[in-house]
mmCIF file of C-alpha atoms and ligand atoms in Angstrom:
data_model
loop_
_atom_site.group_PDB
_atom_site.id
_atom_site.type_symbol
_atom_site.label_atom_id
_atom_site.label_comp_id
_atom_site.label_asym_id
_atom_site.label_seq_id
_atom_site.Cartn_x
_atom_site.Cartn_y
_atom_site.Cartn_z
ATOM 1 C CA MET K 1 -88.571 93.293 151.678
ATOM 2 C CA ASN K 2 -88.456 89.410 151.174
ATOM 3 C CA MET K 3 -87.844 88.469 155.625
ATOM 4 C CA ASP K 4 -85.204 85.321 153.363
ATOM 5 C CA ILE K 5 -82.505 89.015 152.342
ATOM 6 C CA ILE K 6 -83.222 90.622 156.021
ATOM 7 C CA ARG K 7 -82.134 87.429 157.805
ATOM 8 C CA ALA K 8 -79.302 87.529 155.839
ATOM 9 C CA ALA K 9 -78.059 90.815 156.059
ATOM 10 C CA GLY K 10 -78.331 90.816 160.234
ATOM 11 C CA HIS K 11 -76.026 87.595 159.948
ATOM 12 C CA ILE K 12 -74.084 89.693 158.484
ATOM 13 C CA LEU K 13 -73.926 91.972 161.118
ATOM 14 C CA GLU K 14 -74.402 89.352 163.475
ATOM 15 C CA GLN K 15 -70.977 88.188 161.966
ATOM 16 C CA GLY K 16 -68.907 92.024 162.369
ATOM 17 C CA GLY K 17 -69.587 93.071 158.818
ATOM 18 C CA LEU K 18 -71.645 95.705 157.006
ATOM 19 C CA VAL K 19 -75.111 96.409 155.253
ATOM 20 C CA ALA K 20 -75.885 99.337 153.988
ATOM 21 C CA PHE K 21 -79.760 99.800 154.492
ATOM 22 C CA PRO K 22 -82.793 102.401 153.956
ATOM 23 C CA THR K 23 -84.519 105.194 156.867
ATOM 24 C CA GLU K 24 -86.467 107.327 156.822
ATOM 25 C CA THR K 25 -84.000 109.729 156.341
ATOM 26 C CA VAL K 26 -81.101 108.764 154.281
ATOM 27 C CA TYR K 27 -79.206 105.731 154.261
ATOM 28 C CA GLY K 28 -77.112 104.042 156.444
ATOM 29 C CA LEU K 29 -73.495 102.017 156.669
ATOM 30 C CA GLY K 30 -75.404 99.377 159.626
ATOM 31 C CA ALA K 31 -72.740 97.458 161.471
ATOM 32 C CA ASN K 32 -73.556 96.353 164.952
ATOM 33 C CA ALA K 33 -73.023 99.133 168.060
ATOM 34 C CA LEU K 34 -71.390 96.515 170.944
ATOM 35 C CA ASP K 35 -68.301 95.390 168.970
ATOM 36 C CA GLU K 36 -65.591 97.084 169.647
ATOM 37 C CA GLU K 37 -63.808 96.049 165.789
ATOM 38 C CA ALA K 38 -67.380 96.516 163.889
ATOM 39 C CA ALA K 39 -67.053 100.014 164.565
ATOM 40 C CA ARG K 40 -63.860 100.646 163.178
ATOM 41 C CA LYS K 41 -64.287 99.122 159.839
ATOM 42 C CA THR K 42 -67.330 101.253 159.203
ATOM 43 C CA TYR K 43 -64.635 103.966 159.448
ATOM 44 C CA ALA K 44 -62.641 103.325 157.231
ATOM 45 C CA ALA K 45 -65.358 102.330 154.631
ATOM 46 C CA LYS K 46 -66.451 105.472 154.620
ATOM 47 C CA GLY K 47 -62.787 107.367 155.132
ATOM 48 C CA ARG K 48 -64.218 108.748 158.709
ATOM 49 C CA PRO K 49 -62.401 110.285 161.864
ATOM 50 C CA SER K 50 -63.059 108.339 164.855
ATOM 51 C CA ASP K 51 -64.291 110.998 166.246
ATOM 52 C CA ASN K 52 -66.620 111.485 165.041
ATOM 53 C CA PRO K 53 -69.317 109.534 167.079
ATOM 54 C CA LEU K 54 -71.891 106.851 165.196
ATOM 55 C CA ILE K 55 -75.389 107.094 165.952
ATOM 56 C CA VAL K 56 -77.206 103.370 168.134
ATOM 57 C CA HIS K 57 -79.641 102.045 166.202
ATOM 58 C CA ILE K 58 -82.788 100.091 168.456
ATOM 59 C CA ALA K 59 -86.360 98.657 167.632
ATOM 60 C CA ASP K 60 -88.205 98.448 170.327
ATOM 61 C CA LEU K 61 -88.119 101.474 173.470
ATOM 62 C CA LYS K 62 -87.357 98.934 176.072
ATOM 63 C CA ASP K 63 -83.842 97.920 173.863
ATOM 64 C CA LEU K 64 -82.845 101.877 174.775
ATOM 65 C CA TYR K 65 -81.927 101.206 178.990
ATOM 66 C CA PRO K 66 -79.353 99.103 179.102
ATOM 67 C CA ILE K 67 -77.647 100.740 176.552
ATOM 68 C CA ALA K 68 -78.622 104.783 178.470
ATOM 69 C CA GLY K 69 -76.896 105.345 181.618
ATOM 70 C CA LYS K 70 -80.052 107.571 182.512
ATOM 71 C CA VAL K 71 -83.280 107.854 180.419
ATOM 72 C CA PRO K 72 -84.615 111.595 181.866
ATOM 73 C CA GLN K 73 -88.412 111.751 181.497
ATOM 74 C CA LYS K 74 -88.621 114.252 178.138
ATOM 75 C CA ALA K 75 -86.853 111.504 176.907
ATOM 76 C CA VAL K 76 -89.412 108.822 177.337
ATOM 77 C CA THR K 77 -91.977 111.558 175.696
ATOM 78 C CA LEU K 78 -90.945 112.468 172.928
ATOM 79 C CA ALA K 79 -89.723 108.613 172.017
ATOM 80 C CA GLU K 80 -93.433 107.542 172.413
ATOM 81 C CA LYS K 81 -94.671 110.798 170.498
ATOM 82 C CA PHE K 82 -91.317 110.556 167.472
ATOM 83 C CA TRP K 83 -90.517 107.392 167.766
ATOM 84 C CA PRO K 84 -89.493 105.489 165.059
ATOM 85 C CA GLY K 85 -88.643 108.338 162.383
ATOM 86 C CA PRO K 86 -86.377 110.820 162.872
ATOM 87 C CA LEU K 87 -85.421 111.820 166.008
ATOM 88 C CA THR K 88 -81.876 110.826 167.355
ATOM 89 C CA MET K 89 -81.397 111.780 171.196
ATOM 90 C CA ILE K 90 -78.081 111.185 173.122
ATOM 91 C CA PHE K 91 -77.804 110.329 176.618
ATOM 92 C CA ASP K 92 -75.219 109.443 178.978
ATOM 93 C CA LYS K 93 -74.036 105.678 178.353
ATOM 94 C CA SER K 94 -74.397 102.937 179.619
ATOM 95 C CA GLY K 95 -70.565 100.440 179.788
ATOM 96 C CA LEU K 96 -72.072 98.342 176.910
ATOM 97 C CA VAL K 97 -71.273 101.011 173.952
ATOM 98 C CA PRO K 98 -67.369 100.857 173.885
ATOM 99 C CA HIS K 99 -65.829 103.744 172.799
ATOM 100 C CA GLY K 100 -64.997 102.935 168.961
ATOM 101 C CA THR K 101 -68.460 102.638 168.591
ATOM 102 C CA THR K 102 -69.030 107.016 170.969
ATOM 103 C CA GLY K 103 -66.376 107.881 168.874
ATOM 104 C CA GLY K 104 -64.571 108.397 172.927
ATOM 105 C CA LEU K 105 -67.713 110.629 174.404
ATOM 106 C CA GLU K 106 -69.500 108.589 177.708
ATOM 107 C CA THR K 107 -72.418 109.958 175.498
ATOM 108 C CA VAL K 108 -74.262 107.420 173.484
ATOM 109 C CA ALA K 109 -76.559 108.901 170.353
ATOM 110 C CA VAL K 110 -79.959 106.494 170.015
ATOM 111 C CA ARG K 111 -82.446 106.613 167.107
ATOM 112 C CA MET K 112 -84.971 104.071 166.479
ATOM 113 C CA PRO K 113 -85.953 104.758 162.824
ATOM 114 C CA ASP K 114 -89.068 104.979 160.346
ATOM 115 C CA ASP K 115 -88.691 102.328 158.190
ATOM 116 C CA ALA K 116 -90.488 98.258 158.187
ATOM 117 C CA ALA K 117 -87.101 96.708 156.160
ATOM 118 C CA ALA K 118 -84.949 99.013 158.968
ATOM 119 C CA LEU K 119 -86.467 97.749 162.475
ATOM 120 C CA ALA K 120 -86.121 93.842 160.895
ATOM 121 C CA LEU K 121 -83.041 94.116 159.830
ATOM 122 C CA ILE K 122 -81.962 95.777 163.401
ATOM 123 C CA ARG K 123 -84.251 92.894 165.414
ATOM 124 C CA ALA K 124 -82.363 90.153 163.145
ATOM 125 C CA ALA K 125 -79.045 91.914 164.098
ATOM 126 C CA GLY K 126 -79.223 91.416 168.768
ATOM 127 C CA GLY K 127 -81.549 94.577 169.039
ATOM 128 C CA TYR K 128 -78.076 97.373 168.435
ATOM 129 C CA VAL K 129 -77.180 98.225 164.653
ATOM 130 C CA SER K 130 -74.505 101.635 164.713
ATOM 131 C CA ALA K 131 -75.146 103.077 161.559
ATOM 132 C CA PRO K 132 -73.735 106.722 159.876
ATOM 133 C CA SER K 133 -74.384 107.702 156.618
ATOM 134 C CA ALA K 134 -73.515 105.047 154.100
ATOM 135 C CA ASN K 135 -71.420 107.742 151.822
ATOM 136 C CA THR K 136 -68.194 108.559 151.607
ATOM 137 C CA SER K 137 -67.181 111.306 154.817
ATOM 138 C CA GLY K 138 -67.207 114.618 153.684
ATOM 139 C CA ARG K 139 -69.802 114.183 150.665
ATOM 140 C CA PRO K 140 -74.364 114.609 149.905
ATOM 141 C CA SER K 141 -75.386 111.577 152.720
ATOM 142 C CA PRO K 142 -77.520 109.260 150.385
ATOM 143 C CA THR K 143 -80.547 108.858 149.690
ATOM 144 C CA THR K 144 -80.429 106.020 146.826
ATOM 145 C CA ALA K 145 -79.028 102.511 146.649
ATOM 146 C CA GLY K 146 -77.294 103.414 143.674
ATOM 147 C CA HIS K 147 -76.103 106.483 145.694
ATOM 148 C CA VAL K 148 -74.631 103.710 148.800
ATOM 149 C CA LEU K 149 -72.834 101.692 145.533
ATOM 150 C CA ASP K 150 -71.479 105.122 143.915
ATOM 151 C CA ASP K 151 -70.104 105.689 147.237
ATOM 152 C CA LEU K 152 -68.849 102.398 149.465
ATOM 153 C CA ASP K 153 -68.962 99.549 146.369
ATOM 154 C CA GLY K 154 -66.553 96.713 147.422
ATOM 155 C CA ARG K 155 -65.457 98.184 150.924
ATOM 156 C CA ILE K 156 -68.581 96.626 152.288
ATOM 157 C CA ASP K 157 -70.074 93.244 152.078
ATOM 158 C CA MET K 158 -73.986 93.770 151.246
ATOM 159 C CA ILE K 159 -77.354 96.894 150.198
ATOM 160 C CA LEU K 160 -80.265 96.612 151.029
ATOM 161 C CA ASP K 161 -82.368 98.662 148.794
ATOM 162 C CA GLY K 162 -85.998 100.116 149.532
ATOM 163 C CA GLY K 163 -86.273 102.372 147.141
ATOM 164 C CA PRO K 164 -85.432 106.192 146.964
ATOM 165 C CA VAL K 165 -85.805 107.687 150.559
ATOM 166 C CA HIS K 166 -89.196 109.515 152.065
ATOM 167 C CA ILE K 167 -87.153 112.545 154.196
ATOM 168 C CA GLY K 168 -84.106 112.986 152.386
ATOM 169 C CA VAL K 169 -82.019 114.698 154.716
ATOM 170 C CA GLU K 170 -80.396 113.407 158.513
ATOM 171 C CA SER K 171 -82.191 112.819 161.461
ATOM 172 C CA THR K 172 -82.354 116.080 164.114
ATOM 173 C CA ILE K 173 -80.288 115.303 166.856
ATOM 174 C CA VAL K 174 -81.395 116.643 170.680
ATOM 175 C CA ASP K 175 -78.813 116.568 174.118
ATOM 176 C CA MET K 176 -81.046 114.604 176.448
ATOM 177 C CA THR K 177 -78.364 115.041 178.808
ATOM 178 C CA VAL K 178 -78.967 119.071 179.873
ATOM 179 C CA ASP K 179 -82.348 120.369 180.400
ATOM 180 C CA PRO K 180 -83.420 122.566 178.408
ATOM 181 C CA PRO K 181 -83.125 119.017 176.312
ATOM 182 C CA MET K 182 -80.679 121.360 173.002
ATOM 183 C CA ILE K 183 -80.530 120.864 169.356
ATOM 184 C CA LEU K 184 -77.852 119.509 168.079
ATOM 185 C CA ARG K 185 -78.350 119.219 164.978
ATOM 186 C CA PRO K 186 -81.577 120.114 162.711
ATOM 187 C CA GLY K 187 -83.804 118.299 161.285
ATOM 188 C CA ALA K 188 -88.137 116.648 160.530
ATOM 189 C CA VAL K 189 -88.726 117.241 163.397
ATOM 190 C CA THR K 190 -88.802 120.315 164.435
ATOM 191 C CA LYS K 191 -88.156 122.542 167.307
ATOM 192 C CA GLU K 192 -91.942 123.536 167.279
ATOM 193 C CA MET K 193 -92.546 120.227 167.557
ATOM 194 C CA LEU K 194 -90.164 119.301 170.158
ATOM 195 C CA GLU K 195 -91.020 122.144 172.009
ATOM 196 C CA GLU K 196 -95.277 121.474 171.416
ATOM 197 C CA THR K 197 -95.130 117.857 173.299
ATOM 198 C CA VAL K 198 -92.314 118.874 176.226
ATOM 199 C CA GLY K 199 -91.971 122.884 175.765
ATOM 200 C CA GLU K 200 -88.941 124.642 176.105
ATOM 201 C CA VAL K 201 -85.766 123.589 173.438
ATOM 202 C CA ALA K 202 -82.578 125.006 173.887
ATOM 203 C CA VAL K 203 -80.574 124.768 170.218
ATOM 204 C CA ASP K 204 -77.398 125.178 169.261
ATOM 205 C CA HIS K 205 -75.724 128.298 168.255
ATOM 206 C CA THR K 206 -72.962 127.307 166.052
ATOM 207 C CA ILE K 207 -76.607 125.494 163.566
ATOM 208 C CA LEU K 208 -76.823 127.675 161.697
ATOM 209 C CA ALA K 209 -73.916 131.207 162.229
ATOM 210 C CA ALA K 210 -71.971 131.350 159.067
ATOM 211 C CA ASP K 211 -68.866 132.138 162.168
ATOM 212 C CA SER K 212 -66.938 128.472 162.420
ATOM 213 C CA LYS K 213 -65.160 129.517 164.887
ATOM 214 C CA THR K 214 -67.019 128.105 167.581
ATOM 215 C CA PRO K 215 -66.986 124.286 167.895
ATOM 216 C CA PRO K 216 -70.888 122.610 167.235
ATOM 217 C CA LYS K 217 -71.278 120.537 169.881
ATOM 218 C CA ALA K 218 -72.160 117.250 167.915
ATOM 219 C CA PRO K 219 -68.676 115.963 166.723
ATOM 220 C CA GLY K 220 -69.561 115.070 163.180
ATOM 221 C CA MET K 221 -71.556 118.803 163.074
ATOM 222 C CA LYS K 222 -67.485 120.787 162.591
ATOM 223 C CA TYR K 223 -66.227 118.759 158.980
ATOM 224 C CA ARG K 224 -66.999 120.433 156.076
ATOM 225 C CA HIS K 225 -69.492 117.859 155.473
ATOM 226 C CA TYR K 226 -72.636 117.160 152.731
ATOM 227 C CA ALA K 227 -70.249 118.485 150.080
ATOM 228 C CA PRO K 228 -70.515 118.301 146.306
ATOM 229 C CA ARG K 229 -66.950 118.913 144.880
ATOM 230 C CA ALA K 230 -68.390 121.683 143.143
ATOM 231 C CA GLU K 231 -67.539 125.351 144.688
ATOM 232 C CA MET K 232 -70.739 126.312 146.092
ATOM 233 C CA THR K 233 -72.377 130.415 146.870
ATOM 234 C CA VAL K 234 -76.169 130.930 148.300
ATOM 235 C CA VAL K 235 -77.951 133.706 147.129
ATOM 236 C CA GLU K 236 -80.682 134.827 149.921
ATOM 237 C CA GLY K 237 -82.631 137.943 149.942
ATOM 238 C CA PRO K 238 -85.857 138.819 147.635
ATOM 239 C CA LEU K 239 -86.625 136.483 145.507
ATOM 240 C CA GLU K 240 -86.564 138.770 142.446
ATOM 241 C CA ARG K 241 -83.398 139.615 143.280
ATOM 242 C CA VAL K 242 -81.918 136.216 144.031
ATOM 243 C CA VAL K 243 -82.715 135.649 141.063
ATOM 244 C CA ASP K 244 -81.463 137.874 138.712
ATOM 245 C CA LYS K 245 -77.549 137.393 141.120
ATOM 246 C CA ILE K 246 -77.169 133.541 140.172
ATOM 247 C CA SER K 247 -77.898 133.940 137.546
ATOM 248 C CA GLU K 248 -75.346 137.589 136.391
ATOM 249 C CA LEU K 249 -73.342 135.268 138.749
ATOM 250 C CA SER K 250 -73.542 131.788 136.606
ATOM 251 C CA ALA K 251 -73.716 133.724 132.896
ATOM 252 C CA ALA K 252 -70.236 135.653 134.133
ATOM 253 C CA ARG K 253 -68.643 131.417 135.514
ATOM 254 C CA GLU K 254 -69.597 130.645 131.839
ATOM 255 C CA GLU K 255 -68.220 133.008 130.166
ATOM 256 C CA GLU K 256 -64.750 132.402 131.993
ATOM 257 C CA GLY K 257 -64.727 128.445 130.290
ATOM 258 C CA HIS K 258 -66.691 127.298 133.757
ATOM 259 C CA ARG K 259 -68.816 124.587 134.095
ATOM 260 C CA THR K 260 -72.078 125.994 137.021
ATOM 261 C CA GLY K 261 -74.948 124.903 138.554
ATOM 262 C CA ILE K 262 -78.037 126.136 139.026
ATOM 263 C CA ILE K 263 -80.580 125.461 142.204
ATOM 264 C CA ALA K 264 -84.004 126.980 142.017
ATOM 265 C CA THR K 265 -87.289 126.637 142.649
ATOM 266 C CA ARG K 266 -90.330 125.280 140.855
ATOM 267 C CA GLU K 267 -91.719 128.961 141.265
ATOM 268 C CA THR K 268 -88.369 130.845 140.045
ATOM 269 C CA MET K 269 -87.170 127.583 137.575
ATOM 270 C CA HIS K 270 -88.659 129.920 134.482
ATOM 271 C CA ARG K 271 -87.084 132.533 135.129
ATOM 272 C CA TYR K 272 -83.814 130.915 134.839
ATOM 273 C CA SER K 273 -82.435 130.260 131.025
ATOM 274 C CA GLY K 274 -80.048 127.527 129.904
ATOM 275 C CA LYS K 275 -79.764 123.950 130.222
ATOM 276 C CA ASN K 276 -78.170 124.107 133.974
ATOM 277 C CA VAL K 277 -80.359 124.720 136.065
ATOM 278 C CA LYS K 278 -82.561 122.048 138.577
ATOM 279 C CA CYS K 279 -85.229 122.236 140.018
ATOM 280 C CA ILE K 280 -84.728 121.496 144.396
ATOM 281 C CA GLY K 281 -88.544 121.309 144.637
ATOM 282 C CA THR K 282 -91.240 123.661 146.082
ATOM 283 C CA ARG K 283 -91.501 126.289 147.966
ATOM 284 C CA GLU K 284 -94.456 125.511 149.050
ATOM 285 C CA ASP K 285 -93.971 122.489 150.989
ATOM 286 C CA GLU K 286 -90.035 122.690 151.366
ATOM 287 C CA SER K 287 -89.893 119.193 152.981
ATOM 288 C CA THR K 288 -89.932 118.573 148.683
ATOM 289 C CA VAL K 289 -86.816 120.845 148.575
ATOM 290 C CA ALA K 290 -85.146 118.759 151.860
ATOM 291 C CA ALA K 291 -86.024 115.252 149.617
ATOM 292 C CA ASN K 292 -84.485 116.415 146.513
ATOM 293 C CA LEU K 293 -81.150 117.541 148.338
ATOM 294 C CA TYR K 294 -78.926 115.686 147.931
ATOM 295 C CA ALA K 295 -79.932 113.914 144.719
ATOM 296 C CA ILE K 296 -79.070 117.131 142.704
ATOM 297 C CA LEU K 297 -75.784 117.819 144.442
ATOM 298 C CA ARG K 298 -74.692 114.477 142.921
ATOM 299 C CA ASP K 299 -76.017 115.021 140.206
ATOM 300 C CA PHE K 300 -74.075 118.288 140.069
ATOM 301 C CA ASP K 301 -70.354 116.326 140.445
ATOM 302 C CA ASP K 302 -71.665 113.705 137.988
ATOM 303 C CA ASP K 303 -71.747 116.730 134.872
ATOM 304 C CA GLY K 304 -69.050 117.852 136.723
ATOM 305 C CA THR K 305 -70.808 121.021 137.339
ATOM 306 C CA GLU K 306 -67.409 123.588 139.119
ATOM 307 C CA PHE K 307 -70.062 126.329 140.889
ATOM 308 C CA ILE K 308 -73.250 125.609 142.247
ATOM 309 C CA TYR K 309 -75.773 129.066 142.911
ATOM 310 C CA SER K 310 -78.811 127.707 144.853
ATOM 311 C CA GLU K 311 -81.313 129.466 146.324
ATOM 312 C CA ALA K 312 -81.984 130.172 150.100
ATOM 313 C CA PHE K 313 -85.162 128.992 151.541
ATOM 314 C CA ALA K 314 -86.858 129.249 154.455
ATOM 315 C CA SER K 315 -85.595 128.785 158.156
ATOM 316 C CA ASP K 316 -88.217 128.019 159.753
ATOM 317 C CA GLY K 317 -90.015 124.502 159.603
ATOM 318 C CA ILE K 318 -88.005 122.140 158.151
ATOM 319 C CA GLY K 319 -86.544 124.357 155.840
ATOM 320 C CA SER K 320 -84.227 125.538 159.060
ATOM 321 C CA ALA K 321 -82.742 121.798 158.111
ATOM 322 C CA VAL K 322 -82.794 122.454 154.438
ATOM 323 C CA MET K 323 -81.029 125.617 155.014
ATOM 324 C CA ASN K 324 -78.504 123.835 157.320
ATOM 325 C CA ARG K 325 -76.602 120.706 155.289
ATOM 326 C CA LEU K 326 -76.867 123.760 152.638
ATOM 327 C CA LEU K 327 -74.866 126.861 154.883
ATOM 328 C CA LYS K 328 -72.751 123.774 155.228
ATOM 329 C CA ALA K 329 -72.153 122.454 151.588
ATOM 330 C CA ALA K 330 -71.623 125.490 150.978
ATOM 331 C CA GLY K 331 -68.362 126.209 153.722
ATOM 332 C CA HIS K 332 -71.014 128.966 154.805
ATOM 333 C CA HIS K 333 -70.123 131.029 151.634
ATOM 334 C CA VAL K 334 -73.760 133.482 151.938
ATOM 335 C CA ILE K 335 -74.234 136.235 149.331
ATOM 336 C CA ASN K 336 -77.052 138.876 150.519
ATOM 337 C CA VAL K 337 -78.960 140.999 148.159
HETATM 338 O O1 TXA X 401 -80.306 110.063 159.804
HETATM 339 C C1 TXA X 401 -80.636 109.769 160.606
HETATM 340 O O2 TXA X 401 -79.434 110.494 161.160
HETATM 341 C C2 TXA X 401 -79.371 108.986 160.373
HETATM 342 C C3 TXA X 401 -80.132 107.612 159.609
HETATM 343 C C4 TXA X 401 -78.822 106.723 158.839
HETATM 344 O O3 TXA X 401 -80.419 107.553 160.881
HETATM 345 N N1 TXA X 401 -77.334 108.762 160.221
HETATM 346 C C5 TXA X 401 -77.203 110.207 160.582
HETATM 347 O O4 TXA X 401 -75.300 109.741 161.331
HETATM 348 O O5 TXA X 401 -76.953 111.210 159.773
HETATM 349 P P1 TXA X 401 -74.449 110.433 161.268
HETATM 350 O O6 TXA X 401 -72.638 109.162 161.903
HETATM 351 O O7 TXA X 401 -73.633 110.407 159.682
HETATM 352 O O8 TXA X 401 -74.170 112.136 161.669
HETATM 353 C C6 TXA X 401 -74.401 111.165 163.352
HETATM 354 C C7 TXA X 401 -74.296 112.436 163.767
HETATM 355 C C8 TXA X 401 -72.738 113.638 164.261
HETATM 356 O O9 TXA X 401 -73.075 114.704 163.841
HETATM 357 C C9 TXA X 401 -72.472 112.594 164.787
HETATM 358 O O10 TXA X 401 -71.336 113.932 165.755
HETATM 359 C C10 TXA X 401 -73.542 112.865 165.293
HETATM 360 O O11 TXA X 401 -74.615 112.975 165.212
HETATM 361 N N2 TXA X 401 -74.005 112.484 167.300
HETATM 362 C C11 TXA X 401 -73.406 110.833 167.721
HETATM 363 N N3 TXA X 401 -73.308 110.530 168.622
HETATM 364 C C12 TXA X 401 -73.201 111.643 169.241
HETATM 365 C C13 TXA X 401 -72.923 112.214 170.588
HETATM 366 N N4 TXA X 401 -72.316 110.546 171.774
HETATM 367 N N5 TXA X 401 -73.015 113.824 171.453
HETATM 368 C C14 TXA X 401 -72.689 114.477 170.627
HETATM 369 N N6 TXA X 401 -72.593 114.371 168.559
HETATM 370 C C15 TXA X 401 -73.247 112.877 168.376
HETATM 371 MG MG1 MG X 402 -73.277 111.590 157.994
#
């Protein structure tokens, strides 16, 4: 990306403005993380509850120390291995970070994104850029600049267009203020990858649990997030039976005069009939499913789809991030066949 544009964007952030930018996970809505007023603007633009803390994005490991109260050795090990990359770590915050940015918490979430334009922007803006996903609160996260425009046109100062993102689901969040460290949100850096690096890692059990009575430890995970406008159902079980059940449910709704959508995979695509079937990727490589998930949910919204039926996915590796987002989008509405 052109350096003049990055410098202009950095200037907007320094002045307290809002700039959306690409990262490898999803597009972020950037603001100066050390400016309380900029955080307020971020919440207003997204229509987001202000008790939902923002992630501070940095471009250099040395910049972690001024904002974190204490940096455990395991965090340094993880940073050296996975930064820049789709890993967010939570630390006790220092006095430098305003409560506006952390949603009133005494902790701060920090990540170093793996995207050249993002890193250049963070440096141009002075080193600390808060960035939630650049969607209207409650809508699926944006994986293209067009998605950002659809949600936030007229509410933000600039969008840097870096093309479609690579990963497509938000970063893994790990709480480093506890030992063993605890995963609060699954992402492309998996539990297996973390454990290979620092040993035992715990998981916030609300992540895949169907009962939503226990509040998740990451405040944002409690909202019905990542949601399409349609009512969504996830069907899990042996693939043959899943296909039959989805076909049956969809046909019944169509008969009632409703518009339905089906989320299928390369392996099952040909087994459904009708025009309302979208291929989300291949089961052989679930990172393809992650990459297409949010764009497909948005496409169905644009088509006026009222009921979406999706196949379930494996819940290991990146599949765990995919299932976490699907279950949220479906409000935990799952049918087991
Ligand atoms: O991949 C990503 O992380 C993207 C890109 C733009 O970097 N950002 C992102 O931000 O997903 P957002 O705001 O949509 O999600 C941040 C999540 C929320 O669930 C929030 O509650 C949680 O991180 N979070 C932030 N700070 C926290 C803290 N101090 N303690 C616990 N959870 C925190
Ligand atoms: Mg978000």
